[in-house]
XYZ file of C-alpha atoms in Angstrom:
573
model
C -103.306 -62.900 -6.103
C -103.933 -66.606 -5.487
C -101.096 -67.501 -7.815
C -98.522 -65.535 -5.802
C -96.180 -67.741 -3.813
C -96.245 -67.263 -0.047
C -93.169 -65.692 1.501
C -90.715 -68.169 2.920
C -89.241 -67.657 6.369
C -85.527 -66.795 6.529
C -83.025 -69.600 6.928
C -81.106 -69.561 10.218
C -77.714 -71.325 10.283
C -76.192 -71.547 13.752
C -72.432 -71.940 14.331
C -71.623 -71.793 10.576
C -67.968 -72.782 10.958
C -68.933 -76.205 12.314
C -70.871 -77.154 9.172
C -69.399 -79.562 6.606
C -70.324 -77.326 3.658
C -68.326 -74.378 5.024
C -65.387 -76.617 5.945
C -65.256 -78.142 2.464
C -65.581 -74.759 0.731
C -62.861 -73.285 2.942
C -60.585 -76.220 2.169
C -61.166 -75.864 -1.601
C -60.552 -72.096 -1.544
C -57.422 -72.557 0.560
C -56.128 -75.173 -1.888
C -56.709 -72.886 -4.884
C -54.892 -70.004 -3.216
C -51.958 -72.049 -1.888
C -51.333 -73.724 -5.243
C -51.147 -70.258 -6.874
C -48.616 -68.809 -4.433
C -45.087 -67.780 -5.323
C -42.828 -67.913 -8.394
C -43.546 -71.625 -8.919
C -47.297 -71.274 -8.322
C -49.665 -73.135 -10.624
C -51.758 -71.073 -13.037
C -55.547 -70.998 -12.885
C -57.796 -70.656 -15.937
C -61.054 -68.880 -15.142
C -64.051 -68.558 -17.431
C -67.818 -68.510 -17.127
C -70.203 -71.150 -18.422
C -71.639 -69.103 -21.289
C -68.474 -68.084 -23.105
C -66.642 -64.809 -22.839
C -62.995 -64.135 -22.157
C -60.751 -66.652 -20.428
C -58.430 -65.397 -17.687
C -55.191 -67.312 -17.018
C -53.579 -66.042 -13.839
C -52.154 -66.686 -10.399
C -52.799 -63.163 -9.098
C -55.161 -62.653 -6.183
C -56.921 -59.643 -7.742
C -57.797 -61.617 -10.880
C -58.536 -64.868 -9.021
C -60.894 -63.391 -6.450
C -62.449 -61.070 -9.029
C -63.432 -64.000 -11.272
C -64.293 -66.627 -8.642
C -67.966 -67.057 -7.845
C -68.223 -67.615 -4.082
C -71.625 -68.644 -2.719
C -70.809 -69.332 0.948
C -71.519 -66.195 3.038
C -68.526 -66.928 5.285
C -66.167 -67.096 2.320
C -67.691 -63.980 0.778
C -66.632 -62.098 3.911
C -63.100 -63.471 3.504
C -62.781 -62.684 -0.213
C -64.314 -59.213 0.165
C -61.848 -58.389 2.922
C -58.857 -59.551 0.858
C -60.051 -57.685 -2.246
C -60.373 -54.518 -0.184
C -56.791 -54.975 1.035
C -55.568 -55.465 -2.562
C -57.435 -52.347 -3.729
C -55.478 -50.317 -1.156
C -52.026 -51.934 -1.408
C -51.988 -53.930 -4.709
C -49.666 -56.533 -3.153
C -49.709 -59.488 -0.711
C -53.261 -60.544 -1.612
C -52.488 -64.271 -1.720
C -50.456 -63.977 1.496
C -53.433 -62.366 3.232
C -55.960 -64.899 1.949
C -53.809 -67.975 2.690
C -52.990 -66.705 6.169
C -56.642 -65.976 6.908
C -57.611 -69.508 5.804
C -54.810 -70.875 7.999
C -56.045 -68.964 11.052
C -59.590 -70.281 10.523
C -58.443 -73.882 10.026
C -56.150 -73.856 13.066
C -58.262 -71.812 15.489
C -61.588 -73.578 14.939
C -60.048 -76.954 15.818
C -58.938 -75.719 19.250
C -60.907 -76.606 22.362
C -60.908 -72.923 23.354
C -63.861 -70.523 23.313
C -63.872 -68.181 20.290
C -63.968 -65.121 22.542
C -60.782 -66.272 24.272
C -59.112 -67.163 20.962
C -59.844 -63.668 19.633
C -58.361 -61.941 22.699
C -55.214 -64.067 22.642
C -54.715 -63.750 18.886
C -54.990 -59.950 19.105
C -52.227 -59.990 21.719
C -50.093 -62.192 19.464
C -50.701 -59.782 16.569
C -49.528 -56.860 18.706
C -46.333 -58.788 19.525
C -45.740 -59.325 15.787
C -46.396 -55.699 14.860
C -44.202 -54.372 17.664
C -41.405 -56.676 16.521
C -41.758 -55.728 12.831
C -41.623 -52.028 13.692
C -38.619 -52.346 16.016
C -35.050 -51.624 14.926
C -33.571 -55.041 15.862
C -36.206 -56.961 13.836
C -34.397 -59.708 11.923
C -36.672 -59.732 8.878
C -36.795 -55.991 8.153
C -34.637 -54.156 5.607
C -34.195 -50.384 5.346
C -34.612 -48.969 1.848
C -32.009 -46.398 0.877
C -33.286 -44.236 -1.987
C -29.802 -42.905 -2.667
C -28.993 -46.358 -4.071
C -31.060 -48.568 -6.368
C -29.959 -52.000 -5.108
C -32.822 -52.501 -2.658
C -35.361 -51.080 -5.100
C -34.090 -53.464 -7.794
C -34.589 -56.417 -5.403
C -38.089 -55.226 -4.539
C -39.214 -54.828 -8.163
C -37.513 -58.038 -9.298
C -39.275 -59.998 -6.532
C -42.665 -58.725 -7.750
C -41.953 -59.445 -11.428
C -40.742 -63.003 -10.778
C -43.635 -63.892 -8.465
C -46.162 -64.328 -11.308
C -45.287 -67.154 -13.730
C -48.103 -66.236 -16.165
C -45.963 -63.260 -17.292
C -43.644 -65.867 -18.900
C -40.459 -63.855 -18.412
C -36.891 -65.077 -18.735
C -33.976 -63.572 -16.793
C -33.031 -61.042 -19.480
C -36.641 -59.861 -19.719
C -36.917 -59.553 -15.934
C -33.745 -57.450 -15.872
C -35.037 -55.235 -18.699
C -38.448 -54.680 -17.117
C -36.957 -54.077 -13.666
C -34.875 -51.277 -15.149
C -37.891 -49.814 -16.975
C -40.205 -49.914 -13.943
C -37.595 -48.165 -11.795
C -36.925 -45.590 -14.503
C -40.656 -44.939 -14.876
C -41.015 -44.528 -11.118
C -38.147 -42.021 -10.992
C -39.859 -40.004 -13.759
C -42.944 -39.706 -11.528
C -41.028 -38.216 -8.579
C -41.231 -34.389 -8.584
C -37.926 -32.596 -9.101
C -38.961 -29.699 -6.862
C -40.251 -31.127 -3.581
C -42.857 -29.012 -1.843
C -44.548 -29.391 1.537
C -47.244 -31.671 0.114
C -45.434 -33.368 -2.762
C -47.628 -35.502 -5.028
C -46.169 -38.385 -7.011
C -46.972 -38.484 -10.699
C -48.383 -41.227 -12.867
C -47.020 -43.859 -15.227
C -49.339 -44.460 -18.200
C -49.046 -47.994 -19.612
C -49.285 -48.176 -23.418
C -50.298 -51.672 -24.628
C -48.401 -53.389 -27.456
C -49.323 -57.055 -27.771
C -47.608 -59.595 -29.985
C -44.110 -58.134 -29.615
C -41.037 -59.106 -27.598
C -40.826 -58.013 -23.977
C -37.413 -56.434 -24.635
C -39.100 -54.056 -27.130
C -40.723 -52.354 -24.133
C -39.486 -48.869 -23.337
C -40.270 -45.872 -21.140
C -40.335 -42.206 -22.150
C -40.918 -39.016 -20.149
C -44.145 -37.249 -21.016
C -47.157 -38.821 -22.644
C -47.511 -40.986 -25.725
C -50.779 -40.864 -27.654
C -51.407 -43.405 -30.375
C -51.860 -41.573 -33.680
C -52.233 -43.943 -36.658
C -52.919 -40.996 -39.001
C -49.478 -39.412 -38.627
C -46.845 -40.084 -41.280
C -43.530 -41.144 -39.789
C -41.233 -39.812 -42.510
C -42.544 -36.256 -42.500
C -41.436 -33.657 -39.952
C -44.213 -32.513 -37.643
C -44.991 -28.875 -38.402
C -46.629 -27.478 -35.287
C -47.351 -23.854 -34.446
C -45.391 -22.312 -31.576
C -45.848 -19.088 -29.612
C -43.339 -16.262 -29.475
C -41.766 -17.828 -26.373
C -41.160 -21.062 -28.359
C -43.695 -23.186 -26.439
C -46.662 -25.089 -27.860
C -50.087 -24.046 -26.628
C -52.499 -26.939 -26.164
C -56.289 -26.972 -25.930
C -57.824 -30.030 -24.248
C -61.574 -30.510 -24.841
C -63.800 -32.938 -22.964
C -66.877 -31.903 -24.971
C -67.822 -33.418 -28.328
C -66.699 -31.382 -31.344
C -68.541 -33.486 -33.920
C -71.305 -30.962 -34.655
C -74.093 -33.148 -33.266
C -74.676 -30.981 -30.247
C -78.483 -31.245 -30.430
C -79.985 -33.996 -28.259
C -83.781 -34.530 -28.397
C -83.983 -35.455 -24.710
C -82.786 -31.959 -23.786
C -85.853 -30.297 -25.316
C -86.913 -28.810 -28.649
C -85.152 -26.206 -30.751
C -87.011 -23.760 -32.967
C -85.226 -23.340 -36.319
C -86.197 -20.582 -38.753
C -87.302 -21.549 -42.238
C -84.384 -22.046 -44.588
C -81.786 -22.385 -41.801
C -79.718 -25.597 -41.701
C -79.041 -26.776 -38.163
C -76.037 -28.848 -39.324
C -74.531 -25.907 -41.214
C -75.098 -23.634 -38.221
C -73.299 -26.011 -35.860
C -70.437 -26.433 -38.332
C -70.063 -22.655 -38.558
C -69.876 -22.505 -34.769
C -67.164 -25.179 -34.804
C -65.200 -23.282 -37.437
C -65.516 -20.113 -35.363
C -63.961 -22.035 -32.464
C -61.198 -23.187 -34.811
C -60.526 -19.593 -35.901
C -60.233 -18.492 -32.267
C -57.826 -21.340 -31.548
C -55.689 -20.221 -34.487
C -55.794 -16.590 -33.327
C -54.742 -17.682 -29.827
C -51.689 -19.442 -31.348
C -52.774 -22.917 -30.212
C -50.521 -25.598 -31.703
C -52.227 -28.802 -30.473
C -55.916 -29.572 -30.001
C -56.927 -32.833 -28.273
C -60.575 -33.839 -27.984
C -61.775 -36.629 -25.720
C -64.621 -37.372 -28.120
C -65.175 -36.975 -31.868
C -64.039 -33.952 -33.883
C -65.777 -32.880 -37.116
C -63.611 -33.686 -40.202
C -64.006 -30.129 -41.559
C -62.705 -28.674 -38.296
C -59.761 -31.089 -38.314
C -58.948 -30.097 -41.880
C -59.166 -26.365 -41.073
C -56.860 -26.737 -38.077
C -54.369 -28.794 -40.118
C -54.267 -26.143 -42.860
C -53.386 -23.558 -40.226
C -50.527 -25.529 -38.653
C -52.526 -26.917 -35.728
C -52.216 -30.634 -34.872
C -55.664 -32.062 -34.086
C -56.281 -35.378 -32.271
C -59.741 -36.709 -31.450
C -61.151 -39.830 -29.758
C -58.503 -39.546 -27.032
C -60.755 -41.341 -24.525
C -61.472 -40.754 -20.867
C -58.490 -42.701 -19.504
C -55.864 -40.223 -20.769
C -57.672 -37.023 -19.796
C -56.229 -36.865 -16.283
C -52.575 -37.423 -17.355
C -53.107 -35.046 -20.314
C -54.200 -32.330 -17.914
C -51.129 -32.899 -15.719
C -48.770 -32.925 -18.705
C -50.007 -29.521 -19.838
C -49.817 -27.805 -16.477
C -52.767 -29.141 -14.434
C -55.296 -27.326 -16.612
C -58.846 -28.758 -16.410
C -60.346 -29.891 -19.735
C -62.460 -27.338 -21.624
C -66.072 -28.406 -21.082
C -67.726 -25.839 -23.384
C -66.682 -24.406 -26.737
C -68.241 -21.080 -25.752
C -65.927 -20.525 -22.795
C -62.507 -20.162 -24.411
C -60.159 -17.837 -22.556
C -56.381 -17.291 -22.498
C -56.163 -19.111 -19.158
C -57.775 -22.344 -20.365
C -54.792 -23.476 -22.464
C -51.924 -25.639 -21.369
C -48.402 -25.667 -22.755
C -45.829 -28.160 -24.008
C -42.101 -27.944 -24.510
C -42.160 -30.067 -27.655
C -44.291 -32.401 -29.759
C -42.712 -35.240 -31.710
C -43.583 -38.392 -33.594
C -42.264 -41.616 -32.046
C -42.288 -45.092 -33.538
C -42.232 -47.815 -30.882
C -42.802 -51.507 -31.599
C -44.322 -50.804 -35.051
C -46.825 -48.267 -33.681
C -46.803 -44.521 -34.280
C -47.340 -42.134 -31.393
C -47.507 -38.432 -30.747
C -45.004 -37.730 -27.970
C -46.088 -34.848 -25.742
C -43.021 -33.465 -23.980
C -43.803 -31.023 -21.144
C -41.624 -28.387 -19.535
C -41.626 -30.123 -16.156
C -43.765 -33.147 -15.517
C -44.240 -36.181 -13.335
C -45.989 -38.139 -16.103
C -44.269 -40.842 -18.135
C -45.314 -43.518 -20.629
C -44.357 -47.183 -20.318
C -44.735 -48.942 -23.668
C -45.331 -52.482 -22.429
C -44.890 -55.395 -24.847
C -45.508 -59.114 -24.482
C -45.960 -61.992 -26.852
C -49.555 -62.934 -26.075
C -52.637 -61.192 -24.751
C -52.809 -63.454 -21.679
C -49.189 -62.799 -20.732
C -49.605 -59.069 -21.402
C -52.662 -58.794 -19.143
C -50.785 -60.454 -16.298
C -47.679 -58.349 -16.915
C -49.706 -55.129 -16.868
C -51.135 -56.013 -13.445
C -47.654 -56.875 -12.162
C -46.129 -53.591 -13.392
C -48.974 -51.613 -11.816
C -48.366 -53.487 -8.551
C -44.628 -52.712 -8.714
C -45.329 -49.005 -9.274
C -47.748 -48.904 -6.320
C -45.296 -50.769 -4.062
C -42.563 -48.249 -4.868
C -44.959 -45.419 -4.028
C -45.790 -47.079 -0.685
C -42.083 -47.552 -0.013
C -41.480 -43.807 -0.449
C -43.904 -43.187 2.425
C -42.373 -45.932 4.577
C -38.842 -46.791 3.355
C -38.759 -50.355 4.620
C -39.059 -53.839 3.119
C -39.512 -57.327 4.559
C -37.547 -60.433 3.645
C -39.454 -62.671 1.243
C -39.222 -66.321 0.265
C -41.121 -67.427 3.387
C -38.413 -66.096 5.740
C -40.542 -63.374 7.364
C -43.280 -65.901 8.149
C -40.972 -68.502 9.696
C -39.001 -65.802 11.533
C -42.203 -64.396 13.055
C -43.306 -67.902 14.049
C -39.962 -68.481 15.771
C -40.182 -65.110 17.501
C -43.753 -65.752 18.753
C -42.775 -69.178 20.104
C -39.876 -67.581 21.942
C -41.969 -64.705 23.341
C -44.978 -66.835 24.312
C -42.775 -69.167 26.346
C -41.491 -66.357 28.563
C -44.556 -64.198 29.272
C -45.266 -63.191 32.879
C -48.327 -64.590 34.674
C -49.872 -61.098 34.712
C -50.342 -61.298 30.929
C -52.597 -64.342 31.248
C -54.603 -62.673 34.029
C -55.098 -59.543 31.913
C -56.290 -61.649 28.971
C -58.541 -63.795 31.173
C -57.022 -67.073 29.984
C -54.780 -69.844 31.245
C -51.212 -70.373 30.120
C -52.286 -73.607 28.418
C -54.961 -71.794 26.384
C -52.460 -69.097 25.414
C -49.932 -71.703 24.257
C -52.587 -73.532 22.212
C -53.606 -70.350 20.383
C -49.970 -69.262 19.936
C -49.135 -72.638 18.396
C -52.076 -72.319 15.979
C -50.955 -68.763 15.149
C -47.406 -69.953 14.380
C -48.601 -72.943 12.318
C -50.718 -70.555 10.256
C -47.684 -68.387 9.516
C -45.613 -71.447 8.637
C -48.375 -72.746 6.347
C -47.842 -69.650 4.173
C -44.129 -70.505 3.855
C -44.988 -74.139 3.060
C -47.287 -72.907 0.278
C -44.206 -71.792 -1.682
C -43.320 -75.453 -2.293
C -45.126 -76.902 -5.321
C -42.765 -79.650 -6.480
C -42.411 -81.717 -3.332
C -39.396 -79.872 -1.917
C -38.672 -80.245 1.763
C -38.947 -77.049 3.813
C -36.634 -76.399 6.723
C -36.253 -73.663 9.270
C -33.142 -72.896 11.290
C -32.927 -72.306 15.030
C -30.566 -69.306 14.789
C -32.305 -66.847 12.467
C -35.671 -68.586 12.043
C -35.454 -68.396 8.232
C -37.008 -70.668 5.610
C -34.899 -73.122 3.558
C -35.808 -75.416 0.652
C -34.228 -78.805 -0.029
C -34.822 -81.185 -2.973
C -37.554 -83.773 -2.672
C -36.734 -87.306 -1.617
C -34.676 -88.653 1.264
C -31.386 -86.842 1.899
C -28.321 -88.707 0.633
C -25.849 -86.620 2.611
C -24.950 -86.576 6.272
C -25.567 -82.875 6.975
C -28.185 -80.383 5.827
C -25.495 -77.843 4.944
C -24.541 -80.050 1.983
C -28.073 -79.692 0.574
C -28.980 -76.080 1.234
C -27.137 -73.090 -0.206
C -29.289 -70.027 0.502
C -32.392 -69.407 2.557
C -35.627 -68.366 0.831
C -34.856 -64.643 0.925
C -31.189 -65.057 0.006
C -29.676 -63.416 3.108
C -28.188 -66.463 4.841
C -25.905 -69.106 3.394
C -25.080 -72.566 4.679
C -21.543 -71.664 5.788
C -22.382 -72.304 9.442
C -24.348 -74.965 11.265
C -27.766 -73.420 11.886
C -29.480 -76.491 13.395
C -32.060 -76.983 10.656
C -35.301 -78.883 11.192
C -38.284 -79.736 9.021
C -41.377 -77.558 9.090
C -44.068 -80.076 9.952
C -47.682 -79.541 8.985
C -49.745 -79.884 12.152
C -47.252 -80.925 14.798
C -45.738 -78.366 17.113
C -42.153 -77.232 16.659
C -39.580 -77.123 19.433
C -39.129 -73.777 21.173
C -35.935 -71.960 20.275
C -33.228 -71.549 22.859
C -33.308 -67.788 22.382
C -34.745 -64.961 20.312
C -33.981 -65.356 16.567
C -30.940 -63.292 15.655
C -30.726 -60.439 13.186
C -28.680 -61.494 10.114
C -26.327 -59.158 8.292
C -28.121 -58.046 5.115
C -26.259 -57.336 1.883
C -28.690 -56.111 -0.760
C -26.112 -56.711 -3.488
C -26.971 -60.431 -3.145
C -30.270 -59.961 -5.065
C -32.541 -60.637 -2.138
C -36.197 -61.594 -2.351
C -38.103 -58.750 -0.701
C -41.738 -57.939 0.076
C -43.490 -54.608 0.528
C -43.419 -53.661 4.221
C -46.693 -51.695 4.259
C -48.605 -54.297 2.232
C -47.424 -57.271 4.282
C -48.047 -55.600 7.631
C -51.551 -54.692 6.483
C -52.083 -58.214 5.149
C -51.123 -59.717 8.508
C -53.601 -57.482 10.317
C -56.401 -57.967 7.762
C -55.963 -61.756 7.806
C -56.292 -61.975 11.596
C -59.086 -59.422 11.906
C -61.095 -61.182 9.177
C -60.525 -64.601 10.771
C -61.611 -63.251 14.159
C -64.720 -61.714 12.616
C -65.657 -65.061 11.063
C -64.864 -66.964 14.279
C -67.220 -64.650 16.149
C -70.176 -65.486 13.854
C -72.863 -67.380 15.728
C -75.648 -67.184 13.089
C -76.055 -66.674 9.374
C -79.523 -65.498 8.382
C -80.385 -65.955 4.693
C -83.479 -64.578 3.000
C -85.119 -67.414 1.019
C -87.377 -65.227 -1.140
């Protein structure tokens, strides 16, 4: 006992945001996130110190999942952003950069944290009310009777991640495939509680992106099938294919010592007995006119051979990941968990079963009668680019699903952020005195917090510039504009700018542009920013409405939580 070390008292850190270590860590994290943002964002290569895989990415889910964060304050921030991404899949970098901006701007104010939190919540409510109002100038309605807006939404997601290494033709091809896959997952017969289906991504690495394709139903890789031969599969009298889906092992090694002991009579072979049981199951499957047997785990070779001789296609080692879509393809039948519980109601059905060859791989193509499952065969030239592309396609699918629930989108390219900043500056300059009394603050304090709020929004738009471009905003619509680096060699800004960041506005009229400055305040607009006329045929840059609104709220709520921290207590043992 004398060699045991005495317990150390916990470490108390008061006012953690005032410490240099937290400030430096926050600045480093903010720099990493900002430099990764947007279509021109710089890639990050993440790996541990003892080997293992290397991740090259600019996506928030991969970045925050691989970064090792030791500061408790930053762990709160990253955990909050990762939770947002797990629910919405999109706008992770926006949320993280905005949260860092709120912390950097609010903590430098000579205003009590409690007052900052109250004022910032009021500013957030102004933003949310504006975003959800009809005359909002940065909101676009999504019409599902036309694909133009959906094309813009998917294209914006695909082009936002440079690690996918896509050219224009590949972006166009994948945009079409992602939309087609999404349409396959929408039920044809809408019920009261309609449930969207699932797109299963099939990996093919080392091939061209344009070799990617999408097919209704489910593809299962089957290297044993021979492409040239027709697939002879047993059908029922009604010309459908019965399918049995097993989640239990069919390898014949059903005995596990940890489950107890088995008494075997002298001269009886346990292996032969189990094989006979398997063959009995096979005979019942043949009698029940089953045409396809899929096993999640291993199937005994003798059973596979018996089924093949009787016109039954047998596939084993399917894996856990395809069990849920397999069940939905065959009529929402649960997998068979015991070989002793076969009944007529446990089988699913298929319309057809074919052999498909896609990108040099052979697949069994399960075609259902009516399904909301499809297979996206996704190709890319390298493993790194494929991993990034898979995450992007999953994000695009999720964003489309969110858009079905709330058919709206927000203008991208930094325009929503600068528009909101312009709107808040306009609103905060014309609030009645009763607002300040209700919040328990002075007008000066409110203006200080509002200015920090707006600078935080504008810092997200400035993060889209990675090559020294100048960033402007106009005083009519409050949109974001990019101009080449270096001093202007023309007399008017309209000679330099052609389209705003989202692509809605052109430079055909004088919009009174001004530079977005880093820390200095911007002049208040003469009036509320106007609503531009939106033509989705112009290939706009769009963001997911639900994800961005959530990101705005999560960023502020997380920043307020961190601002309210007075102590960090760390156990030293």
